[in-house]
CSV table of C-alpha atoms in Angstrom, one decimal:
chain,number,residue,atom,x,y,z
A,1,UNK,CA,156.0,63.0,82.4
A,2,UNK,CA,153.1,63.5,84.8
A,3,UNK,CA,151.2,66.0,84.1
A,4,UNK,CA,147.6,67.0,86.3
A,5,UNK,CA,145.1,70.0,84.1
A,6,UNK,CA,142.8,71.7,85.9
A,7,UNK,CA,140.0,73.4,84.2
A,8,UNK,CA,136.9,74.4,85.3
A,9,UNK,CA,137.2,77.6,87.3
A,10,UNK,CA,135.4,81.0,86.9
A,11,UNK,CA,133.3,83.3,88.3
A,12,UNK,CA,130.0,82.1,90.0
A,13,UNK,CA,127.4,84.1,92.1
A,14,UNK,CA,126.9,83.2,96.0
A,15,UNK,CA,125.0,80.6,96.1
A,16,UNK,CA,125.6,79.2,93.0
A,17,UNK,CA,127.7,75.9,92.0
A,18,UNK,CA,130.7,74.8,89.8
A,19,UNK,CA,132.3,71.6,88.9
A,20,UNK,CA,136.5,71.4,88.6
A,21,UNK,CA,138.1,69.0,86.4
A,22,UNK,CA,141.6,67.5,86.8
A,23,UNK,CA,142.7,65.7,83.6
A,24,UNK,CA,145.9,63.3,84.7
A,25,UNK,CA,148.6,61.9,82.1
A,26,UNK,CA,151.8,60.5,82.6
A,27,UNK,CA,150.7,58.1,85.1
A,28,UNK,CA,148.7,55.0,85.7
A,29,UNK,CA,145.8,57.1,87.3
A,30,UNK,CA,143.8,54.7,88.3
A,31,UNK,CA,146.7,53.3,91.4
A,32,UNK,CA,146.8,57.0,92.7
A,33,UNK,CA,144.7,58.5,95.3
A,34,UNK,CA,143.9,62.3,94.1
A,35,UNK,CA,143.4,65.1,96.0
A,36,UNK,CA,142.3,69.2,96.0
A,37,UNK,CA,144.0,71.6,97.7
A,38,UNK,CA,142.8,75.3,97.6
A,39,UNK,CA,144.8,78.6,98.1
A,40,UNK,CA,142.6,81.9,98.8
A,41,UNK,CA,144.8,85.2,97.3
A,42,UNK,CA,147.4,85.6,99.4
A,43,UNK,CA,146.1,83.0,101.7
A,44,UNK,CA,147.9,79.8,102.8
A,45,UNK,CA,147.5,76.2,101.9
A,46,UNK,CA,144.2,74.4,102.5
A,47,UNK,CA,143.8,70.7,101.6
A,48,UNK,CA,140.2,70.3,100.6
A,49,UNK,CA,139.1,66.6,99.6
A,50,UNK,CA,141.1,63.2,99.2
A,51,UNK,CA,139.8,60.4,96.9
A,52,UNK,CA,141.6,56.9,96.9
A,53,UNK,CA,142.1,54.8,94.1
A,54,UNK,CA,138.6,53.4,93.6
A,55,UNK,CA,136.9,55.9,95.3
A,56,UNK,CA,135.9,53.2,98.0
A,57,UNK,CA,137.4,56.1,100.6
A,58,UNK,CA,136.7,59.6,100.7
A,59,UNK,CA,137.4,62.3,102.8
A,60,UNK,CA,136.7,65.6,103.4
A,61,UNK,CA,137.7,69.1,105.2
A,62,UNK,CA,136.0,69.4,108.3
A,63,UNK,CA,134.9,73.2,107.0
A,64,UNK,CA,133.0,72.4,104.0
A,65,UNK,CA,130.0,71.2,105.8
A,66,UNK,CA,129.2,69.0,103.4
A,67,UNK,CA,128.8,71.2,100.1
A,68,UNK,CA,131.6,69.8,98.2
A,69,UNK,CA,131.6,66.3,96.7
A,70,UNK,CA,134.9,64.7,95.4
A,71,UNK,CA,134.4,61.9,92.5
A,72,UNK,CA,136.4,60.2,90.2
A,73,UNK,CA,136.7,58.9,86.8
A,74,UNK,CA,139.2,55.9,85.9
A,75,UNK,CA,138.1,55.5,82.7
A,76,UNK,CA,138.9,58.7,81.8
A,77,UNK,CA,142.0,59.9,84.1
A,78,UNK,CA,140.0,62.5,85.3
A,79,UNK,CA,139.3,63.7,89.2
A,80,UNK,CA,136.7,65.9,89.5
A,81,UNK,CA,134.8,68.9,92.4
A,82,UNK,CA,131.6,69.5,92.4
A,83,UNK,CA,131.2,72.5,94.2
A,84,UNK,CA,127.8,73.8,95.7
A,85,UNK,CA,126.3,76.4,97.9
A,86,UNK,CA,129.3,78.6,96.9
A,87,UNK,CA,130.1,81.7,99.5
A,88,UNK,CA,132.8,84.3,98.7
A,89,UNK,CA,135.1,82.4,101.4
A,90,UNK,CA,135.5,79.7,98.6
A,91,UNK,CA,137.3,82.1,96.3
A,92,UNK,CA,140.6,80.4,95.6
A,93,UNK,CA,143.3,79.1,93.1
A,94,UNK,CA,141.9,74.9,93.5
A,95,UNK,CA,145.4,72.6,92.9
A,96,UNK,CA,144.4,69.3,91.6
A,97,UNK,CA,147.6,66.8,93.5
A,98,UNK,CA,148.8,63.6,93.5
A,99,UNK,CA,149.4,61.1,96.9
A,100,UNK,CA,148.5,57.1,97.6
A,101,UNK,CA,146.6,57.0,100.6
A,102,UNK,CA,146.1,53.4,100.4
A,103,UNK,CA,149.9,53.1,100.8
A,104,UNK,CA,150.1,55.7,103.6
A,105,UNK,CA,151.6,58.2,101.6
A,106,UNK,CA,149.8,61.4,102.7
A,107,UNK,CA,151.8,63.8,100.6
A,108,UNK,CA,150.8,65.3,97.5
A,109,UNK,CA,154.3,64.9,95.0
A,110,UNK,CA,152.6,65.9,91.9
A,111,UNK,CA,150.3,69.5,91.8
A,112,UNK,CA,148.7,70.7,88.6
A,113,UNK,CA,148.6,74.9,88.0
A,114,UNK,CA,145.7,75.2,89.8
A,115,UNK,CA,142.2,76.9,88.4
A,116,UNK,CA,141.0,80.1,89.7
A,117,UNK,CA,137.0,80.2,91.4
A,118,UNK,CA,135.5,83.4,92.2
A,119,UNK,CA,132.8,83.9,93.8
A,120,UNK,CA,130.9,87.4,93.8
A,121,UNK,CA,128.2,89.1,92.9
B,1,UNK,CA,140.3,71.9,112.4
B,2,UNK,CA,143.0,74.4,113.2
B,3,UNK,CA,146.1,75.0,110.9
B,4,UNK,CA,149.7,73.5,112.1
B,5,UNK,CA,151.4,76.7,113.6
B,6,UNK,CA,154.3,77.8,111.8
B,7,UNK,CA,155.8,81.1,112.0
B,8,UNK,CA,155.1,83.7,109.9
B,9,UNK,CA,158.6,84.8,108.4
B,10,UNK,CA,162.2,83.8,108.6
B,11,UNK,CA,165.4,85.2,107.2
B,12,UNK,CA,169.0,84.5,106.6
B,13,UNK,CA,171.9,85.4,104.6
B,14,UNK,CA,173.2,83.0,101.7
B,15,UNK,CA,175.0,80.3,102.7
B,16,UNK,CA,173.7,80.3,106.4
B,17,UNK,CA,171.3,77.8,107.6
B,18,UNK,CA,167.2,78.4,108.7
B,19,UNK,CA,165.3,76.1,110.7
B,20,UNK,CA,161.2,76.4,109.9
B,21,UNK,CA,158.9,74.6,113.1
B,22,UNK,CA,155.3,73.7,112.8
B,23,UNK,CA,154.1,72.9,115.4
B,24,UNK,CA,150.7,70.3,115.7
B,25,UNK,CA,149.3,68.0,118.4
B,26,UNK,CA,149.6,64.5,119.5
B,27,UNK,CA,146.2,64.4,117.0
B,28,UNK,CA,148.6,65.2,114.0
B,29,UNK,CA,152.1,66.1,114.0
B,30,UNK,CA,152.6,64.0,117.0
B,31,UNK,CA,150.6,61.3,116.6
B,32,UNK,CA,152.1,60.1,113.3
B,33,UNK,CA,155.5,60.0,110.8
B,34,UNK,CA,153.2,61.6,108.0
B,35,UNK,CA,154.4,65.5,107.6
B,36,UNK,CA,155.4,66.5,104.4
B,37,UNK,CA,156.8,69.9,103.5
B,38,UNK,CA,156.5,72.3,100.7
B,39,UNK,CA,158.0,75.0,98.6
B,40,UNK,CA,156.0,77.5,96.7
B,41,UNK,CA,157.4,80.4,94.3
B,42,UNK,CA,154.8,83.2,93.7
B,43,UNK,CA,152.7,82.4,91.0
B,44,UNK,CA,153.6,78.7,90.9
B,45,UNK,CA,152.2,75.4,92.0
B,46,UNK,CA,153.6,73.9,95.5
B,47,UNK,CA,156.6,71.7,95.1
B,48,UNK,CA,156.9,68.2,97.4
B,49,UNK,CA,160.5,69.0,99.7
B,50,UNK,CA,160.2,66.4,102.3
B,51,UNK,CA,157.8,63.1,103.1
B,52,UNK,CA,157.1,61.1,106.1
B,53,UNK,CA,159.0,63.7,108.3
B,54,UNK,CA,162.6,63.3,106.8
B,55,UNK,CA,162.5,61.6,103.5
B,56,UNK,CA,163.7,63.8,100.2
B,57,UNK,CA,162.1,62.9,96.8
B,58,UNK,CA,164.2,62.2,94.2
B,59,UNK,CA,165.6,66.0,92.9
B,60,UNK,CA,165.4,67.7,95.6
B,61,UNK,CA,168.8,69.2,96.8
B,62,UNK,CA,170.3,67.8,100.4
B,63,UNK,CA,170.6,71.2,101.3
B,64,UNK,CA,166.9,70.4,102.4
B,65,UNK,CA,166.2,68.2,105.5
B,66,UNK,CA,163.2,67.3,108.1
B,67,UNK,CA,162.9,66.3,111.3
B,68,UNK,CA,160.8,66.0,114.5
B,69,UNK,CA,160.4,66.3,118.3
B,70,UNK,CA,157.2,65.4,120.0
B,71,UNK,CA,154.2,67.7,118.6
B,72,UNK,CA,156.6,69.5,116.5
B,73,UNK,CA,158.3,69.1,113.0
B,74,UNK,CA,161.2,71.0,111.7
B,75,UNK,CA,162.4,71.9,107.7
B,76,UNK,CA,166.2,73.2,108.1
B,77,UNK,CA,167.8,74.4,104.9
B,78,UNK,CA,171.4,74.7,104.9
B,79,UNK,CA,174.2,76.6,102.3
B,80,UNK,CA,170.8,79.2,102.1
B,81,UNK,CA,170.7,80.0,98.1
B,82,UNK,CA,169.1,83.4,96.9
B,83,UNK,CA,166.4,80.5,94.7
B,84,UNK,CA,165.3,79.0,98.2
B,85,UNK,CA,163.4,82.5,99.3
B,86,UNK,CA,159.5,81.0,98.6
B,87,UNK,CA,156.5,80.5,100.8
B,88,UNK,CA,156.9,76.9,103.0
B,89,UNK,CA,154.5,75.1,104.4
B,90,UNK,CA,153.9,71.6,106.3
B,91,UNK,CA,151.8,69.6,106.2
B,92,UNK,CA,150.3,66.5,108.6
B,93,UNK,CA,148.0,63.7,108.2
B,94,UNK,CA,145.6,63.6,111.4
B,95,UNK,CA,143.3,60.7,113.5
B,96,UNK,CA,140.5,62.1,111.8
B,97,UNK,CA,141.9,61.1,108.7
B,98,UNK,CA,142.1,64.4,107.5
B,99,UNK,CA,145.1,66.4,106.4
B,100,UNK,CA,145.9,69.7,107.9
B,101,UNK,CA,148.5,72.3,106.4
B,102,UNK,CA,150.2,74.5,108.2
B,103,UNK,CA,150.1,78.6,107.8
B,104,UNK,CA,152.9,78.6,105.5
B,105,UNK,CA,156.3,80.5,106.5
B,106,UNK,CA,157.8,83.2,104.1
B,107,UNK,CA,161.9,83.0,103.7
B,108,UNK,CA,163.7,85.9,102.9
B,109,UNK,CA,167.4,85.5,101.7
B,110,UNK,CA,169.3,88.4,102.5
């Protein structure tokens, strides 16, 4: 069964930074691409960073500006966010998902139960 | 980039059918066979409905199907069942390599 376990999450001052984990199973991880999605409360969908198999490509949301970085760990099935320069505007459940981008498949068919970030002083 | 538009609420009575748009352009939706759609409960993680436009993963009930027409994509659901009322949202691949959802749609069975 594939199974994707975010953990990570919490509550960080502006300004400050936090790093998500997504711990995969179930799968051979390393022939997946992985992405985040994000979800503010009560917000809508927001795809956030993709990462293919061996990290060769990686892509980002326009709307970050450069403050989150996307990396990867084969070794140990684990996908990971390190977030930076965090604003209250990042304050969101983060999904951990599943696609292949190196096969074209840009759909996310597995999702983990997400990890909550707040950000507030 | 700006989200896919997708209208904000839809309703129907069980066992009618609801058509969803989202509607992109020529630099997403258009451009390419890559929109996906999704279901979300509240409180739960999104499920995978539809792929590459019209395809249905394995599980997923034909009751579900996708299609599109120029810039914009459409999620019909037929035989409306009072466990399809979620949150849906597309989703398309763009040329800048991104991926861009769209505002989500709340359904409402009556």
């Amino acid at each position: 069964e594939v199974q994707l376990v975010e953990s990570g999450g919490g509550l960080v001052k502006p300004g400050g930074s936090l790093r998500l984990s997504c711990a995969a199973s179930g799968f051979t991880f390393s022939s997946y691409s992985m992405n985040w999605v994000r979800q503010a409360p009560g917000k809508g969908l927001e795809w956030v960073s993709s990462i293919s198999r061996s990290s060769s490509y990686i892509y980002y949301a326009d709307s970050l500006k450069g403050r989150f970085i996307i990396s990867r760990d084969n070794a140990k099935n684990s996908v990971f966010l390190q977030m930076n320069s965090l604003r209250a505007e990042d304050t969101a459940v983060y999904y951990c998902a599943r696609s292949d981008i190196e096969l074209d498949q840009y759909y996310f068919d597995y999702w983990g139960r997400g990890t909550l970030v707040t950000v507030s002083s | 980039q700006s989200a896919l538009t997708q209208p904000a609420s839809v309703s129907g009575s069980p066992g009618q059918s609801i058509t969803i748009s989202c509607t992109g352009t020529t630099n997403d939706v258009g451009g390419y066979n890559y929109v996906s759609w999704y279901q979300q409960h509240p409180g739960k993680a999104p499920k995978l409905m539809i792929y590459d436009v019209s395809y249905r993963p394995s599980g997923v009930s034909n009751r579900f199907s996708g299609s599109k027409s120029g810039n914009t994509a459409s999620l019909t659901i037929s035989g409306l069942q009072a466990e399809d009322e979620a949150d849906y949202y597309c989703n398309s691949y763009t040329s800048s390599s991104t991926l861009n959802f769209g505002g989500g749609t709340k359904l409402t069975v009556l």
